[in-house]
Coordinates of C-alpha atoms in Angstrom, one line a residue:
M1 CA 115.6 88.9 31.6
R2 CA 116.1 91.5 34.3
T3 CA 113.1 93.5 33.0
I4 CA 110.9 90.3 33.1
R5 CA 112.0 89.4 36.6
L6 CA 111.4 93.0 37.9
F7 CA 107.9 92.9 36.3
L8 CA 107.0 89.6 37.9
L9 CA 108.3 90.8 41.2
L10 CA 106.2 94.0 41.0
I11 CA 103.1 91.7 40.2
L12 CA 103.9 89.6 43.2
C13 CA 104.4 92.5 45.5
G14 CA 101.2 94.0 44.2
N15 CA 99.2 90.8 44.9
I16 CA 100.7 90.6 48.4
N17 CA 99.7 94.2 49.1
A18 CA 96.2 93.6 47.7
Q19 CA 95.3 91.0 50.1
T20 CA 92.7 92.3 52.3
V21 CA 93.3 92.5 56.1
L22 CA 90.3 92.1 58.4
T23 CA 90.4 95.2 60.7
L24 CA 88.5 95.3 63.9
D25 CA 86.2 98.0 62.5
S26 CA 85.5 95.8 59.5
A27 CA 84.8 92.9 61.8
I28 CA 82.3 94.8 63.9
N29 CA 80.5 96.2 60.9
I30 CA 80.2 92.7 59.5
A31 CA 78.8 91.4 62.8
L32 CA 76.3 94.3 62.9
K33 CA 74.9 93.2 59.6
N34 CA 75.2 89.4 59.9
N35 CA 75.2 88.3 63.5
Y36 CA 72.1 86.3 64.2
D37 CA 71.6 87.5 67.8
I38 CA 71.5 91.1 66.5
L39 CA 69.1 90.2 63.7
V40 CA 66.7 88.6 66.2
A41 CA 67.0 91.6 68.5
R42 CA 66.4 94.0 65.5
N43 CA 63.2 92.0 64.7
D44 CA 62.1 92.2 68.4
A45 CA 62.5 96.0 68.3
D46 CA 60.7 96.2 64.9
I47 CA 57.8 94.2 66.4
A48 CA 57.5 96.7 69.3
C49 CA 57.5 99.5 66.7
I50 CA 54.8 97.7 64.5
N51 CA 52.6 97.2 67.6
N52 CA 52.7 100.8 68.5
T53 CA 49.6 102.0 66.7
P54 CA 46.4 103.9 67.8
G55 CA 44.4 100.9 66.6
N56 CA 46.2 98.5 68.9
A57 CA 45.7 101.0 71.8
G58 CA 41.9 100.8 71.2
M59 CA 41.6 104.4 70.0
L60 CA 40.1 103.8 66.5
P61 CA 36.8 102.4 65.4
T62 CA 36.3 99.0 63.7
V63 CA 34.1 98.7 60.6
N64 CA 32.8 95.3 59.4
V65 CA 30.6 94.1 56.6
N66 CA 28.6 91.0 57.5
G67 CA 26.4 88.7 55.7
L68 CA 23.8 86.2 56.9
G69 CA 21.8 83.4 55.2
E70 CA 19.6 80.7 56.7
Y71 CA 17.2 78.0 55.3
S72 CA 14.8 76.1 57.6
I73 CA 11.7 73.7 57.4
N74 CA 9.3 74.1 60.4
N75 CA 6.2 72.4 61.7
I76 CA 3.9 75.2 62.9
Y77 CA 0.9 75.0 64.9
Q78 CA -0.9 78.3 65.8
K79 CA -4.1 78.9 67.8
S80 CA -5.4 82.4 68.4
S81 CA -7.5 83.8 71.2
S82 CA -10.5 83.8 68.8
G83 CA -10.2 80.0 68.6
T84 CA -8.8 80.0 65.0
T85 CA -6.3 77.3 64.4
N86 CA -3.6 77.3 61.7
K87 CA -1.4 74.4 60.9
Y88 CA 1.7 74.5 58.6
P89 CA 3.2 71.0 58.8
S90 CA 6.2 71.8 56.5
Q91 CA 6.7 75.5 56.2
S92 CA 10.1 76.4 54.6
S93 CA 11.6 79.7 55.5
T94 CA 14.5 81.5 53.9
M95 CA 16.3 84.4 55.6
I96 CA 19.0 86.6 54.3
G97 CA 20.6 89.6 55.8
A98 CA 23.6 92.0 55.4
N99 CA 25.0 95.0 57.3
A100 CA 27.8 97.4 57.4
E101 CA 28.5 98.1 61.1
L102 CA 30.8 100.6 62.9
S103 CA 31.8 100.1 66.5
W104 CA 33.8 102.7 68.5
T105 CA 34.7 103.1 72.1
L106 CA 34.2 106.8 72.8
F107 CA 35.3 106.8 76.4
D108 CA 36.9 104.3 78.7
G109 CA 38.3 106.5 81.5
G110 CA 41.3 107.5 79.4
K111 CA 42.7 103.9 79.4
M112 CA 43.3 104.0 75.6
F113 CA 45.6 107.0 76.0
V114 CA 47.5 105.2 78.8
T115 CA 47.8 102.1 76.6
K116 CA 49.1 104.3 73.6
N117 CA 51.8 105.7 76.1
R118 CA 52.7 102.3 77.1
L119 CA 53.2 101.1 73.6
N120 CA 55.5 104.2 73.1
Q121 CA 57.5 103.1 76.0
I122 CA 57.7 99.5 74.9
Q123 CA 58.9 100.7 71.5
A124 CA 61.6 102.7 73.2
L125 CA 62.5 99.7 75.5
G126 CA 62.8 97.6 72.3
E127 CA 65.4 100.0 71.0
L128 CA 67.3 100.0 74.2
Q129 CA 67.3 96.2 74.4
F130 CA 68.5 96.1 70.8
R131 CA 71.3 98.6 71.7
T132 CA 72.2 96.3 74.7
K133 CA 72.4 93.3 72.3
V134 CA 74.6 95.3 69.9
L135 CA 77.0 96.2 72.8
E136 CA 77.2 92.6 73.9
T137 CA 78.0 91.5 70.4
I138 CA 80.6 94.1 69.8
H139 CA 82.2 93.1 73.1
S140 CA 82.2 89.5 72.0
V141 CA 83.7 90.4 68.6
I142 CA 86.4 92.5 70.1
A143 CA 87.2 89.7 72.5
A144 CA 87.4 87.0 69.8
Y145 CA 89.3 89.4 67.4
Y146 CA 92.0 90.0 69.9
D147 CA 91.9 86.3 71.0
V148 CA 93.0 85.5 67.4
I149 CA 95.8 88.1 67.8
R150 CA 96.9 86.6 71.1
E151 CA 97.1 83.1 69.7
K152 CA 99.0 84.3 66.7
Q153 CA 101.5 86.0 69.1
Q154 CA 101.7 82.8 71.1
L155 CA 102.7 81.0 67.8
A156 CA 105.3 83.7 67.0
S157 CA 106.7 83.2 70.5
I158 CA 106.8 79.4 69.9
N159 CA 108.6 79.9 66.5
E160 CA 111.1 82.1 68.3
A161 CA 111.7 79.4 70.8
I162 CA 112.1 76.9 67.9
S163 CA 114.8 79.1 66.4
Y164 CA 116.7 79.2 69.6
N165 CA 116.3 75.4 70.0
K166 CA 117.7 74.9 66.4
E167 CA 120.6 77.0 67.2
R168 CA 121.1 75.1 70.5
V169 CA 121.0 71.8 68.5
T170 CA 123.5 73.0 66.0
I171 CA 125.9 74.1 68.8
S172 CA 125.3 70.7 70.7
E173 CA 126.0 68.7 67.4
T174 CA 129.2 70.7 66.7
G175 CA 130.3 70.3 70.3
F176 CA 129.5 66.6 70.4
N177 CA 131.3 66.0 67.1
A178 CA 134.3 67.9 68.4
G179 CA 134.2 66.0 71.7
T180 CA 133.6 69.0 73.8
M181 CA 130.0 68.1 74.7
V182 CA 128.4 64.9 75.9
K183 CA 125.7 63.2 73.8
T184 CA 123.0 63.9 76.5
D185 CA 123.2 67.6 75.9
L186 CA 122.5 67.0 72.2
L187 CA 119.7 64.6 72.9
Q188 CA 118.1 67.0 75.3
A189 CA 118.4 69.8 72.8
K190 CA 116.7 67.7 70.2
I191 CA 114.0 66.7 72.6
D192 CA 113.3 70.4 73.6
L193 CA 113.2 71.2 69.8
N194 CA 110.7 68.5 69.1
V195 CA 108.5 69.6 72.0
Q196 CA 108.5 73.1 70.7
M197 CA 107.6 71.9 67.2
Q198 CA 104.7 70.0 68.7
N199 CA 103.6 73.1 70.5
A200 CA 103.7 75.0 67.2
I201 CA 101.4 72.4 65.5
S202 CA 99.0 72.6 68.5
Q203 CA 99.0 76.3 68.5
Q204 CA 98.1 76.4 64.8
Y205 CA 95.0 74.4 65.6
I206 CA 94.1 76.8 68.3
I207 CA 94.4 79.7 65.9
L208 CA 92.1 78.0 63.5
Q209 CA 89.5 77.4 66.4
A210 CA 89.8 81.1 67.4
Q211 CA 89.2 82.1 63.8
K212 CA 86.1 79.9 63.6
A213 CA 84.8 81.4 66.8
L214 CA 85.2 84.9 65.3
N215 CA 83.5 83.8 62.1
N216 CA 80.6 82.6 64.1
L217 CA 80.0 86.0 65.7
L218 CA 80.4 87.5 62.2
G219 CA 77.7 85.2 60.8
Q220 CA 80.2 83.8 58.3
D221 CA 81.0 80.3 57.2
P222 CA 83.6 78.8 59.7
S223 CA 85.8 77.9 56.7
V224 CA 86.2 81.6 55.7
T225 CA 90.0 82.5 56.1
F226 CA 91.3 86.0 56.8
E227 CA 94.4 87.9 57.8
I228 CA 94.4 90.3 60.8
S229 CA 97.0 92.4 62.4
D230 CA 99.4 90.9 65.0
S231 CA 99.4 93.7 67.6
I232 CA 97.1 95.0 70.3
P233 CA 96.9 98.8 70.6
F234 CA 96.7 100.6 73.9
T235 CA 95.7 104.2 73.8
Y236 CA 92.7 104.2 76.3
K237 CA 93.1 106.5 79.4
P238 CA 90.0 106.2 81.4
N239 CA 89.0 108.6 84.3
R240 CA 87.4 106.8 87.3
E241 CA 85.2 109.6 88.6
S242 CA 84.0 110.6 85.1
L243 CA 83.1 106.9 84.3
L244 CA 81.2 106.5 87.6
Q245 CA 79.2 109.6 86.9
R246 CA 78.4 108.4 83.3
L247 CA 77.4 104.9 84.5
N248 CA 73.8 105.6 85.6
S249 CA 73.0 107.8 82.6
S250 CA 74.5 105.8 79.8
N251 CA 74.7 102.1 80.8
A252 CA 72.3 100.1 78.4
D253 CA 71.1 97.8 81.2
I254 CA 70.3 100.6 83.6
L255 CA 68.4 102.6 80.9
S256 CA 66.4 99.4 79.9
L257 CA 65.4 98.8 83.5
K258 CA 64.3 102.5 83.9
K259 CA 62.1 102.1 80.9
Q260 CA 60.7 98.9 82.2
I261 CA 59.7 100.8 85.3
D262 CA 57.9 103.3 83.1
V263 CA 56.1 100.5 81.3
A264 CA 55.2 98.8 84.7
R265 CA 53.8 102.1 86.0
L266 CA 51.6 102.5 82.9
V267 CA 50.3 98.9 83.3
L268 CA 49.2 100.0 86.8
K269 CA 47.4 102.9 85.4
E270 CA 45.7 100.8 82.8
N271 CA 44.4 98.4 85.5
Q272 CA 43.1 101.4 87.5
K273 CA 41.2 102.7 84.6
A274 CA 39.1 99.5 84.7
Y275 CA 37.1 101.2 87.5
S276 CA 35.8 103.7 85.0
P277 CA 32.7 103.5 82.9
T278 CA 32.9 102.7 79.2
L279 CA 30.9 104.3 76.4
N280 CA 30.6 102.6 73.1
L281 CA 29.1 103.8 69.9
R282 CA 27.5 101.4 67.4
G283 CA 25.9 102.2 64.1
G284 CA 25.5 101.0 60.5
F285 CA 23.2 100.1 57.7
Y286 CA 21.2 96.9 58.1
L287 CA 19.2 94.8 55.5
S288 CA 17.3 91.6 56.3
Q289 CA 14.6 89.7 54.4
T290 CA 12.6 86.6 55.5
T291 CA 10.5 84.5 53.0
N292 CA 8.0 81.8 54.1
S293 CA 6.5 79.2 51.8
E294 CA 3.1 79.5 53.5
G295 CA 1.4 81.3 56.4
A296 CA 0.0 84.7 57.3
S297 CA 3.4 86.3 56.5
L298 CA 4.9 85.2 53.3
K299 CA 7.7 87.9 53.1
N300 CA 9.2 90.3 55.5
R301 CA 11.8 92.9 54.5
S302 CA 13.6 95.5 56.6
Y303 CA 16.5 97.9 55.9
G304 CA 17.9 101.2 57.0
P305 CA 20.5 102.9 59.1
Q306 CA 20.7 102.2 62.8
I307 CA 22.6 104.0 65.6
G308 CA 23.0 103.3 69.2
G309 CA 25.3 103.4 72.1
T310 CA 26.2 101.2 75.1
L311 CA 27.2 102.6 78.6
S312 CA 28.9 100.1 80.9
I313 CA 29.5 100.9 84.5
P314 CA 31.6 98.4 86.4
I315 CA 30.0 97.5 89.7
Y316 CA 31.4 94.1 90.8
N317 CA 33.6 91.6 88.9
G318 CA 34.7 89.4 91.8
G319 CA 37.6 91.6 92.9
E320 CA 39.5 91.0 89.6
T321 CA 40.3 94.7 89.1
K322 CA 41.5 95.1 92.6
R323 CA 43.6 92.0 92.2
K324 CA 45.3 93.2 89.0
V325 CA 45.9 96.7 90.5
S326 CA 47.6 95.1 93.6
V327 CA 49.8 92.8 91.3
A328 CA 50.7 95.8 89.0
R329 CA 51.8 97.8 92.2
K330 CA 54.0 94.9 93.2
E331 CA 55.5 94.6 89.7
V332 CA 56.4 98.3 89.8
Q333 CA 58.0 97.9 93.2
S334 CA 59.9 94.8 91.9
A335 CA 61.1 96.7 88.9
E336 CA 62.4 99.5 91.1
Y337 CA 64.2 97.0 93.4
E338 CA 65.8 95.4 90.4
L339 CA 67.0 98.7 89.1
E340 CA 68.6 99.6 92.4
S341 CA 70.2 96.1 92.7
V342 CA 71.6 96.4 89.1
K343 CA 72.9 100.0 89.8
L344 CA 74.8 98.7 92.8
Q345 CA 76.1 95.6 91.0
L346 CA 77.3 97.6 88.0
N347 CA 78.9 100.3 90.1
I348 CA 80.9 97.6 91.9
E349 CA 81.8 95.9 88.7
L350 CA 83.0 99.2 87.2
Q351 CA 85.2 99.9 90.1
N352 CA 86.6 96.4 90.1
I353 CA 87.2 96.5 86.3
F354 CA 88.9 99.9 86.6
T355 CA 91.1 98.5 89.4
D356 CA 91.9 95.5 87.2
F357 CA 92.7 97.8 84.3
E358 CA 95.2 99.7 86.4
N359 CA 96.7 96.4 87.8
Q360 CA 97.0 95.0 84.2
Q361 CA 98.8 98.1 83.2
K362 CA 101.3 97.7 86.0
L363 CA 101.8 94.0 85.4
L364 CA 102.3 94.7 81.7
Q365 CA 105.0 97.2 82.3
I366 CA 106.8 94.9 84.8
E367 CA 106.6 91.9 82.4
K368 CA 107.9 94.0 79.5
E369 CA 111.0 94.6 81.5
N370 CA 111.2 91.0 82.7
N371 CA 110.8 89.8 79.1
Q372 CA 113.7 91.9 77.9
L373 CA 115.8 90.5 80.7
A374 CA 114.8 86.9 79.9
K375 CA 115.5 87.5 76.2
E376 CA 118.9 88.9 77.0
N377 CA 119.6 86.0 79.4
I378 CA 118.8 83.4 76.7
E379 CA 121.0 85.0 74.2
I380 CA 123.9 85.2 76.7
S381 CA 123.3 81.6 77.7
I382 CA 123.5 80.5 74.1
Q383 CA 126.6 82.5 73.4
R384 CA 128.2 80.9 76.5
L385 CA 127.1 77.5 75.3
R386 CA 128.8 78.2 72.0
L387 CA 132.0 79.0 73.9
G388 CA 131.7 76.0 76.1
Q389 CA 131.2 78.1 79.2
T390 CA 128.0 76.7 80.4
T391 CA 125.8 73.6 80.2
S392 CA 122.8 72.6 78.1
L393 CA 120.7 72.6 81.4
E394 CA 121.3 76.3 82.0
V395 CA 120.3 77.2 78.4
H396 CA 117.2 75.0 78.8
Q397 CA 116.2 76.9 82.0
A398 CA 116.9 80.2 80.3
Q399 CA 114.6 79.1 77.4
E400 CA 111.8 78.0 79.7
S401 CA 112.1 81.3 81.6
Y402 CA 111.9 83.4 78.4
A403 CA 109.0 81.3 77.0
Q404 CA 107.0 81.7 80.3
S405 CA 107.7 85.4 80.2
S406 CA 106.5 85.7 76.7
A407 CA 103.3 83.9 77.5
R408 CA 102.6 86.1 80.4
L409 CA 103.4 89.2 78.4
I410 CA 100.9 88.2 75.8
N411 CA 98.2 87.3 78.3
F412 CA 98.7 90.6 80.1
K413 CA 98.2 92.5 76.9
Y414 CA 95.1 90.7 76.1
N415 CA 93.7 91.1 79.7
L416 CA 94.4 94.8 79.6
K417 CA 92.5 95.1 76.3
M418 CA 89.5 93.1 77.7
S419 CA 89.4 95.3 80.8
E420 CA 89.4 98.3 78.5
T421 CA 86.6 96.8 76.4
R422 CA 84.4 96.0 79.4
I423 CA 84.7 99.5 80.9
K424 CA 83.6 100.9 77.5
Q425 CA 80.7 98.5 77.4
L426 CA 79.6 99.4 80.9
V427 CA 79.3 103.1 80.0
G428 CA 77.9 102.4 76.6
S429 CA 80.7 103.8 74.5
L430 CA 81.7 100.7 72.4
E431 CA 79.5 101.7 69.4

């Protein structure tokens, strides 16, 4: 029997250890594969890549094969200078034709090369915008992941309060039965216990909601359950000056805006190229045949190669080119203004977040000490209650003080981690 029990115990322990725990890295990897915002951003970046071709820039020729067929019935009256008159009251004509034609823009002032460069920049911009979305999603996943841990820690704190309340109820019942405590102390102890049990039920619902929010970011069904760790690590030691120097060179939003300026400048160049002449080449092999039912010409057939060109020199188009150039200049200027504005805002935000990070560290250290004091205070109060040296009200106050301290401590940990995460996002180091 001992062997069987030991075997069953080993199997049970093995199953417990085999349960997978959702780590933060695993959650991020799942989100990068399944998150719908990332999938849409990836498609947008891929579209920019697909559009970046020489053909889309107008650098390559087009070749078409065309066919034509036509049937008509005409009433013809012809009178020549010699006085001869011909009448064909119901002449039928059949015309067929076919051609293979090539059309190629040989010169447009270099606009096609500017356009190709613009497509290159748009593709690069698409990748930067994709990176921005990735960073935003990772930030959201980290926030949601640690929010689940925070709510689990809150539940653990409530369960600890329940254990203290149960002990208080036991002491109050013993004291009331022995005649050393009044019934109101027992009733208040039971009321406080019931309140904490209600809080535990509510907190379990909050945890489920937090898990669903995380599942949504991971692109998973909301009903998927998982286990995660119950602690928030703190190893990050940022340097203010280093971060401020990295901001302009690594922040995804700033890099995207710089790329948008490049695109806007190329759009300006494209519009300026509209002042240049355009030379188009056209050539191909053509075949046509016309058949008439009556008349001087019964059949006419022509075929053979043809080649030609068109030179177009813009003279006047109602000021449209000038208008487009003026608008493009303003758009470049607006993009530059927006970049400077975002630089200023992000610089201020980084400094504020860094200050908040330092403050949260200080608050956390103070609250850790405060929490230890509050825990010691409640344990002493319960011991004094057991010895009849204090009242239930004092224990109640000690419990409330400890519960509030625990809640503050948990929130300070979460806030510190969120400040750390935002700093990393701003300097593009979350990936």
